[in-house]
Amino acid sequence: MVRTRVEVQEQTEVGDAMVRGLVRAQLLLSVRLALLTLAVLFAIPLVSLVVPAFADALVFGIRLPWLVLGVAVYPLLLGVGWVYVRQAERNEHEFVDLVDD
């Protein structure tokens, strides 16, 4: 148990590889969630181009695409942030478990 901690603390090749693995996992998580968020955000205007009924629909006097972009995006962003925090904490917990073994 102490040896793995020493590897990380002394930044040996093994410890460095373990830390790089954690950083890589966190980076991949953030890139995946960013791409998912961008895909959803870019899909809204594309849907309004492809489906004219969506673009012309009015809700409370506001066109539906603007309402979706102005209001419904925030719960999406909160959800993505929540997922990111949960997954990042899971990655860090797995790293700590690996170091403690």
CSV table of C-alpha atoms in Angstrom, one decimal:
chain,number,residue,atom,x,y,z
A,1,MET,CA,0.0,0.0,0.0
A,2,VAL,CA,2.8,2.4,0.9
A,3,ARG,CA,4.7,1.6,-2.3
A,4,THR,CA,2.1,3.0,-4.7
A,5,ARG,CA,1.7,6.2,-2.7
A,6,VAL,CA,5.5,6.6,-2.8
A,7,GLU,CA,5.4,6.1,-6.6
A,8,VAL,CA,2.9,9.0,-6.9
A,9,GLN,CA,4.6,11.2,-4.3
A,10,GLU,CA,8.1,10.8,-5.7
A,11,GLN,CA,6.8,11.2,-9.3
A,12,THR,CA,8.5,8.1,-10.5
A,13,GLU,CA,7.7,6.7,-14.0
A,14,VAL,CA,4.9,4.5,-12.5
A,15,GLY,CA,3.5,7.3,-10.4
A,16,ASP,CA,3.7,9.7,-13.4
A,17,ALA,CA,1.9,7.2,-15.6
A,18,MET,CA,-0.8,6.9,-12.9
A,19,VAL,CA,-1.3,10.6,-12.7
A,20,ARG,CA,-1.3,11.0,-16.5
A,21,GLY,CA,-4.0,8.3,-16.6
A,22,LEU,CA,-6.2,10.3,-14.2
A,23,VAL,CA,-5.6,13.5,-16.1
A,24,ARG,CA,-6.4,11.8,-19.4
A,25,ALA,CA,-9.6,10.3,-18.0
A,26,GLN,CA,-10.7,13.7,-16.7
A,27,LEU,CA,-9.9,15.3,-20.1
A,28,LEU,CA,-11.8,12.7,-22.1
A,29,LEU,CA,-14.8,13.1,-19.8
A,30,SER,CA,-14.8,16.9,-20.3
A,31,VAL,CA,-14.4,16.6,-24.1
A,32,ARG,CA,-17.2,14.0,-24.4
A,33,LEU,CA,-19.6,16.1,-22.4
A,34,ALA,CA,-18.6,19.3,-24.2
A,35,LEU,CA,-19.2,17.6,-27.6
A,36,LEU,CA,-22.5,16.3,-26.4
A,37,THR,CA,-23.6,19.8,-25.2
A,38,LEU,CA,-22.5,21.4,-28.4
A,39,ALA,CA,-24.3,18.8,-30.5
A,40,VAL,CA,-27.5,19.5,-28.7
A,41,LEU,CA,-27.1,23.3,-28.9
A,42,PHE,CA,-26.3,23.2,-32.6
A,43,ALA,CA,-29.2,20.8,-33.2
A,44,ILE,CA,-31.8,23.3,-32.1
A,45,PRO,CA,-31.2,25.8,-35.0
A,46,LEU,CA,-30.8,22.9,-37.4
A,47,VAL,CA,-34.2,21.5,-36.4
A,48,SER,CA,-35.7,24.9,-37.0
A,49,LEU,CA,-34.2,25.0,-40.5
A,50,VAL,CA,-35.4,21.5,-41.4
A,51,VAL,CA,-38.8,21.6,-39.7
A,52,PRO,CA,-40.4,25.0,-40.5
A,53,ALA,CA,-43.4,24.2,-38.2
A,54,PHE,CA,-40.9,24.2,-35.3
A,55,ALA,CA,-39.5,27.5,-36.3
A,56,ASP,CA,-42.9,29.1,-36.8
A,57,ALA,CA,-44.5,27.8,-33.6
A,58,LEU,CA,-45.3,30.5,-31.0
A,59,VAL,CA,-45.4,29.9,-27.3
A,60,PHE,CA,-46.5,32.9,-25.2
A,61,GLY,CA,-45.8,35.1,-28.2
A,62,ILE,CA,-42.2,33.9,-28.5
A,63,ARG,CA,-41.0,31.7,-31.3
A,64,LEU,CA,-40.3,28.2,-30.0
A,65,PRO,CA,-36.6,28.0,-31.1
A,66,TRP,CA,-35.8,31.2,-29.2
A,67,LEU,CA,-37.7,29.9,-26.2
A,68,VAL,CA,-35.8,26.6,-26.2
A,69,LEU,CA,-32.4,28.4,-26.7
A,70,GLY,CA,-33.2,31.0,-24.0
A,71,VAL,CA,-34.8,28.9,-21.3
A,72,ALA,CA,-34.5,25.1,-21.8
A,73,VAL,CA,-30.8,25.2,-22.3
A,74,TYR,CA,-30.1,26.0,-18.7
A,75,PRO,CA,-31.5,22.8,-17.3
A,76,LEU,CA,-29.4,21.0,-19.9
A,77,LEU,CA,-26.3,22.8,-18.8
A,78,LEU,CA,-27.0,22.1,-15.1
A,79,GLY,CA,-27.5,18.4,-15.9
A,80,VAL,CA,-24.3,18.2,-17.9
A,81,GLY,CA,-22.5,20.0,-15.0
A,82,TRP,CA,-24.0,17.5,-12.5
A,83,VAL,CA,-22.9,14.5,-14.6
A,84,TYR,CA,-19.4,15.9,-15.0
A,85,VAL,CA,-19.0,16.4,-11.3
A,86,ARG,CA,-20.3,12.9,-10.5
A,87,GLN,CA,-18.1,11.3,-13.1
A,88,ALA,CA,-15.0,13.3,-12.2
A,89,GLU,CA,-15.4,12.4,-8.5
A,90,ARG,CA,-15.8,8.8,-9.5
A,91,ASN,CA,-12.5,9.0,-11.6
A,92,GLU,CA,-10.7,10.5,-8.6
A,93,HIS,CA,-12.2,7.9,-6.2
A,94,GLU,CA,-11.0,5.1,-8.5
A,95,PHE,CA,-7.5,6.8,-8.6
A,96,VAL,CA,-7.4,7.0,-4.8
A,97,ASP,CA,-8.5,3.3,-4.5
A,98,LEU,CA,-5.7,2.4,-7.0
A,99,VAL,CA,-3.1,4.3,-5.1
A,100,ASP,CA,-4.3,2.9,-1.7
A,101,ASP,CA,-4.1,-0.7,-3.0
